[in-house]
Amino acid sequence: MKAVGSYKSLAVNEPEAFLDVEVETPKATGRDLLVAVKAISVNPVDTKVRKRPHPDETLRILGWDAAGVVTEVGDDVTMFEVGDEVYYAGCITRPGSNSEYQLVDERIAAKKPETLNFAESAALPLTTITAWESLFERLGISKGGKDAGKSILMIGAAGGVGSIAIQLARKLANLNIIATASRKESSDWCIARGANHVINHYEDIPAQLDALGHPQVDYVLCLTNIAGYWKTITDVVKPQGKICTIVDFFEDGNLDLLKPKSATFAFEFMFTRSMHHTEDMDEINALLTETAAMIDSGELITTVAEVISPINAENIRKVHATIEEGRAIGKYVLEGWD
Ligand SMILES: NC(=O)c1ccc[n+]([C@@H]2O[C@H](COP(=O)([O-])OP(=O)(O)OC[C@H]3O[C@@H](n4cnc5c(N)ncnc54)[C@H](OP(=O)(O)O)[C@@H]3O)[C@@H](O)[C@H]2O)c1
């Protein structure tokens, strides 16, 4: 089968950072599905793993977002059949989705939304899992409306994760969403996805919150640069408020700043369930299934910014370069094999 991979840890412009290769098609066993990958999307994690040291120089296939068709099932599979159209992010400790066929555990896959094509579906899984777990599990926000009207500050909200987090927070929790974005196009994107307000993360955040009449917020979801925003976040979170971040903390981060407010801090890592095979790993199937239903009923709109074809080394390189600039709006998707 075709795949795009690399044997070395290289900068985005290095010729060998992305190679079109032929590898053996894997076989489905146990609870694995073998999926014919029709579309993929690229996330910042791809660029981070690409740059990670890779001393053994074996072929590394990146990619943690896909939509495709099940072509084979392992003996223990109970939730899917050959021919099902699925979407999933996969597991960080297994080969990624930048390949014509990929194995994925059935518990972390779901049937794709019926009203979306493969490209639109591939934009969703990784960011949806992240946003869902951040909002409803780490921050403990009610999906049933008990927290309606409470405020959330989402920092870096026009990116892939924010694009779906805004929508879930609005549709399922009816929160008052204060998104941050620094450009007109990223700001408009957040409003179009349901943000109630947008403020600029490069200007004085407390002053802008004051001007909106929300000097303090119930929740903060920090989607970027927690180090740079930490002091501000601890200033603007309400007493007993909650903070979640999806990015790495910083060496000398001072958690003591939370003590006077008894505020809660949580990390979200969307690969936790898959990499540790937690008992509730099938919650990922459940949340992706619920999201697909919300898409099909028109409650959620696409997060796709651009679809590029075909899936090959050169096109994946281009998207990595865009993402590394840190100015992506929504999701970049690649579709079809040559
Ligand atoms: N823990 C997890 O499970 C998990 C899951 C997914 C992603 N992540 C990580 O979360 C981060 C965000 O992911 P993503 O997919 O949303 O990224 P993305 O799509 O690349 O985000 C791009 C957006 O970030 C904003 N941005 C860039 N620099 C910023 C800054 N200094 N302050 C505030 N906003 C800034 C930009 O907004 P403007 O152009 O408006 O400035 C841009 O729209 C990445 O580091 C990713 O690796 C973690």
Short mmCIF file of N, CA, C and O in Angstrom, two decimals, residues 36-85:
data_model
loop_
_atom_site.label_atom_id
_atom_site.label_comp_id
_atom_site.label_asym_id
_atom_site.label_seq_id
_atom_site.Cartn_x
_atom_site.Cartn_y
_atom_site.Cartn_z
N ALA A 36 -9.69 1.35 4.78
CA ALA A 36 -9.16 1.97 3.56
C ALA A 36 -9.33 3.48 3.74
O ALA A 36 -10.45 3.99 3.74
N VAL A 37 -8.22 4.18 3.92
CA VAL A 37 -8.25 5.60 4.26
C VAL A 37 -8.57 6.43 3.01
O VAL A 37 -7.86 6.35 2.01
N LYS A 38 -9.65 7.20 3.09
CA LYS A 38 -10.08 8.04 1.95
C LYS A 38 -9.65 9.49 2.12
O LYS A 38 -9.47 10.21 1.15
N ALA A 39 -9.58 9.94 3.37
CA ALA A 39 -9.19 11.33 3.63
C ALA A 39 -8.53 11.41 5.01
O ALA A 39 -8.81 10.59 5.89
N ILE A 40 -7.65 12.39 5.15
CA ILE A 40 -6.95 12.58 6.42
C ILE A 40 -6.94 14.08 6.74
O ILE A 40 -7.17 14.90 5.85
N SER A 41 -6.67 14.42 7.99
CA SER A 41 -6.36 15.82 8.23
C SER A 41 -5.08 15.89 9.06
O SER A 41 -4.61 14.89 9.60
N VAL A 42 -4.49 17.08 9.08
CA VAL A 42 -3.20 17.28 9.75
C VAL A 42 -3.44 18.15 10.98
O VAL A 42 -4.21 19.10 10.92
N ASN A 43 -2.78 17.79 12.07
CA ASN A 43 -2.89 18.53 13.33
C ASN A 43 -1.50 18.96 13.79
O ASN A 43 -0.50 18.37 13.36
N PRO A 44 -1.43 19.94 14.70
CA PRO A 44 -0.11 20.33 15.20
C PRO A 44 0.68 19.15 15.79
O PRO A 44 1.91 19.14 15.74
N VAL A 45 -0.03 18.12 16.31
CA VAL A 45 0.72 16.98 16.87
C VAL A 45 1.58 16.31 15.81
O VAL A 45 2.68 15.81 16.10
N ASP A 46 1.14 16.32 14.56
CA ASP A 46 1.94 15.72 13.48
C ASP A 46 3.29 16.43 13.37
O ASP A 46 4.34 15.80 13.20
N THR A 47 3.25 17.75 13.45
CA THR A 47 4.49 18.51 13.29
C THR A 47 5.40 18.29 14.51
O THR A 47 6.61 18.23 14.39
N LYS A 48 4.78 18.14 15.68
CA LYS A 48 5.57 17.92 16.90
C LYS A 48 6.25 16.55 16.86
O LYS A 48 7.43 16.40 17.18
N VAL A 49 5.49 15.51 16.47
CA VAL A 49 6.07 14.16 16.41
C VAL A 49 7.14 14.11 15.31
O VAL A 49 8.18 13.48 15.48
N ARG A 50 6.89 14.78 14.19
CA ARG A 50 7.88 14.78 13.11
C ARG A 50 9.23 15.30 13.59
O ARG A 50 10.28 14.81 13.18
N LYS A 51 9.20 16.28 14.50
CA LYS A 51 10.44 16.92 14.97
C LYS A 51 11.06 16.19 16.16
O LYS A 51 12.16 16.51 16.58
N ARG A 52 10.32 15.22 16.73
CA ARG A 52 10.85 14.49 17.88
C ARG A 52 12.05 13.65 17.47
O ARG A 52 12.06 13.08 16.38
N PRO A 53 13.06 13.50 18.38
CA PRO A 53 14.19 12.62 18.07
C PRO A 53 13.71 11.22 17.68
O PRO A 53 12.73 10.72 18.24
N HIS A 54 14.40 10.64 16.71
CA HIS A 54 13.96 9.36 16.16
C HIS A 54 15.21 8.51 15.90
O HIS A 54 15.57 8.23 14.77
N PRO A 55 15.88 8.12 17.02
CA PRO A 55 17.21 7.54 16.88
C PRO A 55 17.27 6.23 16.09
O PRO A 55 18.26 5.95 15.42
N ASP A 56 16.21 5.40 16.13
CA ASP A 56 16.33 4.10 15.44
C ASP A 56 16.10 4.20 13.93
O ASP A 56 16.35 3.25 13.20
N GLU A 57 15.66 5.35 13.47
CA GLU A 57 15.51 5.60 12.03
C GLU A 57 14.70 4.53 11.29
O GLU A 57 15.03 4.13 10.18
N THR A 58 13.66 4.05 11.96
CA THR A 58 12.70 3.17 11.27
C THR A 58 11.68 4.07 10.57
O THR A 58 11.61 5.27 10.85
N LEU A 59 10.87 3.49 9.69
CA LEU A 59 9.87 4.31 8.99
C LEU A 59 8.81 4.78 10.00
O LEU A 59 8.22 3.97 10.71
N ARG A 60 8.59 6.09 10.04
CA ARG A 60 7.58 6.65 10.95
C ARG A 60 6.45 7.23 10.10
O ARG A 60 6.69 8.12 9.29
N ILE A 61 5.25 6.70 10.30
CA ILE A 61 4.09 7.20 9.54
C ILE A 61 3.25 8.06 10.48
O ILE A 61 2.76 7.58 11.51
N LEU A 62 3.11 9.33 10.15
CA LEU A 62 2.36 10.27 10.98
C LEU A 62 0.89 10.29 10.56
O LEU A 62 0.51 9.62 9.60
N GLY A 63 0.11 11.12 11.23
CA GLY A 63 -1.30 11.31 10.83
C GLY A 63 -2.25 10.74 11.86
O GLY A 63 -2.28 9.52 12.07
N TRP A 64 -3.03 11.62 12.50
CA TRP A 64 -3.98 11.14 13.52
C TRP A 64 -5.36 11.74 13.31
O TRP A 64 -5.95 12.32 14.22
N ASP A 65 -5.88 11.55 12.12
CA ASP A 65 -7.25 11.93 11.76
C ASP A 65 -7.55 11.27 10.44
O ASP A 65 -6.80 11.49 9.47
N ALA A 66 -8.61 10.49 10.37
CA ALA A 66 -8.93 9.83 9.10
C ALA A 66 -10.41 9.54 8.98
O ALA A 66 -11.13 9.45 9.97
N ALA A 67 -10.83 9.39 7.72
CA ALA A 67 -12.15 8.85 7.42
C ALA A 67 -11.96 7.85 6.29
O ALA A 67 -11.15 8.07 5.38
N GLY A 68 -12.69 6.74 6.35
CA GLY A 68 -12.52 5.72 5.32
C GLY A 68 -13.54 4.61 5.48
O GLY A 68 -14.53 4.75 6.20
N VAL A 69 -13.24 3.48 4.80
CA VAL A 69 -14.19 2.37 4.74
C VAL A 69 -13.54 1.13 5.38
O VAL A 69 -12.39 0.80 5.06
N VAL A 70 -14.27 0.45 6.24
CA VAL A 70 -13.76 -0.77 6.88
C VAL A 70 -13.66 -1.88 5.81
O VAL A 70 -14.65 -2.17 5.12
N THR A 71 -12.46 -2.46 5.67
CA THR A 71 -12.28 -3.51 4.66
C THR A 71 -12.05 -4.89 5.29
O THR A 71 -12.09 -5.91 4.61
N GLU A 72 -11.76 -4.92 6.59
CA GLU A 72 -11.48 -6.19 7.27
C GLU A 72 -11.70 -5.96 8.76
O GLU A 72 -11.42 -4.85 9.24
N VAL A 73 -12.20 -6.96 9.47
CA VAL A 73 -12.36 -6.79 10.93
C VAL A 73 -11.65 -7.93 11.65
O VAL A 73 -11.63 -9.07 11.17
N GLY A 74 -11.10 -7.63 12.83
CA GLY A 74 -10.50 -8.67 13.66
C GLY A 74 -11.56 -9.59 14.26
O GLY A 74 -12.75 -9.24 14.28
N ASP A 75 -11.12 -10.76 14.77
CA ASP A 75 -12.07 -11.77 15.27
C ASP A 75 -12.94 -11.27 16.42
O ASP A 75 -14.04 -11.77 16.64
N ASP A 76 -12.43 -10.31 17.21
CA ASP A 76 -13.17 -9.87 18.40
C ASP A 76 -14.00 -8.61 18.16
O ASP A 76 -14.57 -8.06 19.12
N VAL A 77 -14.05 -8.15 16.93
CA VAL A 77 -14.81 -6.92 16.64
C VAL A 77 -16.31 -7.19 16.72
O VAL A 77 -16.81 -8.18 16.18
N THR A 78 -17.02 -6.30 17.45
CA THR A 78 -18.47 -6.47 17.60
C THR A 78 -19.26 -5.25 17.11
O THR A 78 -20.47 -5.33 16.92
N MET A 79 -18.58 -4.13 16.95
CA MET A 79 -19.31 -2.87 16.72
C MET A 79 -19.40 -2.47 15.25
O MET A 79 -20.17 -1.57 14.90
N PHE A 80 -18.60 -3.08 14.37
CA PHE A 80 -18.54 -2.65 12.97
C PHE A 80 -18.51 -3.86 12.03
O PHE A 80 -18.15 -4.96 12.44
N GLU A 81 -18.86 -3.57 10.77
CA GLU A 81 -18.81 -4.61 9.72
C GLU A 81 -18.03 -4.07 8.54
O GLU A 81 -17.93 -2.85 8.36
N VAL A 82 -17.56 -5.00 7.71
CA VAL A 82 -16.91 -4.60 6.46
C VAL A 82 -17.89 -3.73 5.67
O VAL A 82 -19.09 -4.04 5.58
N GLY A 83 -17.38 -2.61 5.13
CA GLY A 83 -18.22 -1.70 4.36
C GLY A 83 -18.66 -0.47 5.15
O GLY A 83 -19.10 0.52 4.56
N ASP A 84 -18.56 -0.52 6.49
CA ASP A 84 -18.94 0.65 7.29
C ASP A 84 -18.01 1.83 6.98
O ASP A 84 -16.79 1.65 6.83
N GLU A 85 -18.60 3.01 6.93
CA GLU A 85 -17.81 4.22 6.71
C GLU A 85 -17.54 4.85 8.07
O GLU A 85 -18.48 5.18 8.81
#
